[in-house]
Amino acid sequence: MQIDWAAIGQGLGFIGLAGGAALAMIKGHRKSDGTPPPDRPPAPNEVKETLTELRRMLEGLIQKTERHRELTDDDLSDIKKQLDRIEAAQRLQDAVAGIRREFGGLPK
């Protein structure tokens, strides 16, 4: 009896090919991890959620900016008051120095 090596090779090749196709089919039918493909544009609900989040963050930033502006205005007002007091004190000191020069000093 003679062994038909060609038929055995064809049989093994067919079994390998069928097994590879079965593995590829099984792998293709598995569920993915849920991440969309990188070239897919975002879904409309994802865009809406992102825009809503951006609007919320922008509103928070605007509120912080407004509060900062209010604090800055208060600080500037306080600085202007202090400058006015310093200028008034300087004018008073200049007046006292002028009186001392004119009259030779102030009585005690």
Coordinates of C-alpha atoms in Angstrom, one line a residue:
M1 CA 0.0 0.0 0.0
Q2 CA 1.3 3.3 -1.0
I3 CA 0.7 6.5 1.0
D4 CA -0.7 9.4 -1.0
W5 CA 1.3 12.3 0.5
A6 CA -0.4 14.8 -1.8
A7 CA -3.9 14.0 -0.5
I8 CA -2.6 14.1 3.1
G9 CA -1.0 17.5 2.4
Q10 CA -4.2 18.8 0.9
G11 CA -6.2 17.5 3.8
L12 CA -3.9 19.1 6.3
G13 CA -3.9 22.3 4.3
F14 CA -7.7 22.3 4.2
I15 CA -7.9 21.7 8.0
G16 CA -5.5 24.5 8.7
L17 CA -7.3 26.9 6.3
A18 CA -10.7 26.0 7.9
G19 CA -9.3 26.4 11.4
G20 CA -7.8 29.8 10.5
A21 CA -11.1 30.9 9.0
A22 CA -13.0 29.7 12.1
L23 CA -10.6 31.6 14.4
A24 CA -10.9 34.8 12.3
M25 CA -14.7 34.6 12.3
I26 CA -14.8 34.1 16.1
K27 CA -12.4 37.0 16.6
G28 CA -14.5 39.2 14.3
H29 CA -17.7 38.4 16.1
R30 CA -16.4 39.3 19.6
K31 CA -17.7 42.5 21.1
S32 CA -15.3 45.4 21.0
D33 CA -14.2 47.3 24.0
G34 CA -16.7 50.0 23.2
T35 CA -14.3 52.6 21.9
P36 CA -15.3 54.1 18.6
P37 CA -12.9 53.9 15.7
P38 CA -10.6 56.9 15.6
D39 CA -11.8 58.1 12.2
R40 CA -15.5 58.2 13.2
P41 CA -16.9 61.6 13.9
P42 CA -18.5 62.1 17.3
A43 CA -22.2 61.3 17.7
P44 CA -24.6 64.2 18.0
N45 CA -25.3 63.5 21.7
E46 CA -21.6 63.5 22.4
V47 CA -21.3 66.9 20.8
K48 CA -24.2 68.2 22.8
E49 CA -22.8 66.9 26.1
T50 CA -19.4 68.4 25.3
L51 CA -21.0 71.8 24.4
T52 CA -23.1 71.7 27.6
E53 CA -20.0 71.1 29.6
L54 CA -18.1 73.8 27.9
R55 CA -20.9 76.3 28.5
R56 CA -21.0 75.4 32.2
M57 CA -17.2 75.8 32.4
L58 CA -17.5 79.2 30.6
E59 CA -20.2 80.4 32.9
G60 CA -18.0 79.5 35.9
L61 CA -15.1 81.4 34.4
I62 CA -17.3 84.4 33.7
Q63 CA -18.5 84.4 37.3
K64 CA -14.9 84.2 38.6
T65 CA -13.9 87.0 36.3
E66 CA -16.8 89.2 37.5
R67 CA -15.9 88.5 41.1
H68 CA -12.3 89.3 40.4
R69 CA -13.3 92.6 38.7
E70 CA -15.4 93.5 41.7
L71 CA -12.5 92.8 44.1
T72 CA -10.1 94.8 41.9
D73 CA -12.5 97.7 41.7
D74 CA -12.8 97.7 45.5
D75 CA -9.0 97.5 45.8
L76 CA -8.6 100.4 43.4
S77 CA -11.1 102.5 45.3
D78 CA -9.2 101.8 48.5
I79 CA -5.9 102.8 46.9
K80 CA -7.4 106.0 45.6
K81 CA -8.7 106.9 49.1
Q82 CA -5.2 106.2 50.5
L83 CA -3.6 108.4 47.9
D84 CA -6.0 111.2 48.6
R85 CA -5.2 110.9 52.3
I86 CA -1.4 111.0 51.5
E87 CA -1.9 114.0 49.3
A88 CA -3.9 115.8 52.0
A89 CA -1.3 115.0 54.6
Q90 CA 1.5 116.3 52.3
R91 CA -0.5 119.5 51.7
L92 CA -0.9 119.9 55.5
Q93 CA 2.8 119.3 56.0
D94 CA 3.7 121.8 53.3
A95 CA 1.4 124.4 55.0
V96 CA 2.9 123.8 58.4
A97 CA 6.4 124.1 56.9
G98 CA 5.3 127.4 55.2
I99 CA 4.0 128.8 58.5
R100 CA 7.2 127.9 60.3
R101 CA 9.2 129.6 57.6
E102 CA 7.0 132.7 57.7
F103 CA 6.6 133.1 61.4
G104 CA 9.8 131.4 62.6
G105 CA 8.1 128.4 64.1
L106 CA 4.9 127.6 65.9
P107 CA 4.2 128.2 69.5
K108 CA 4.1 125.2 71.7

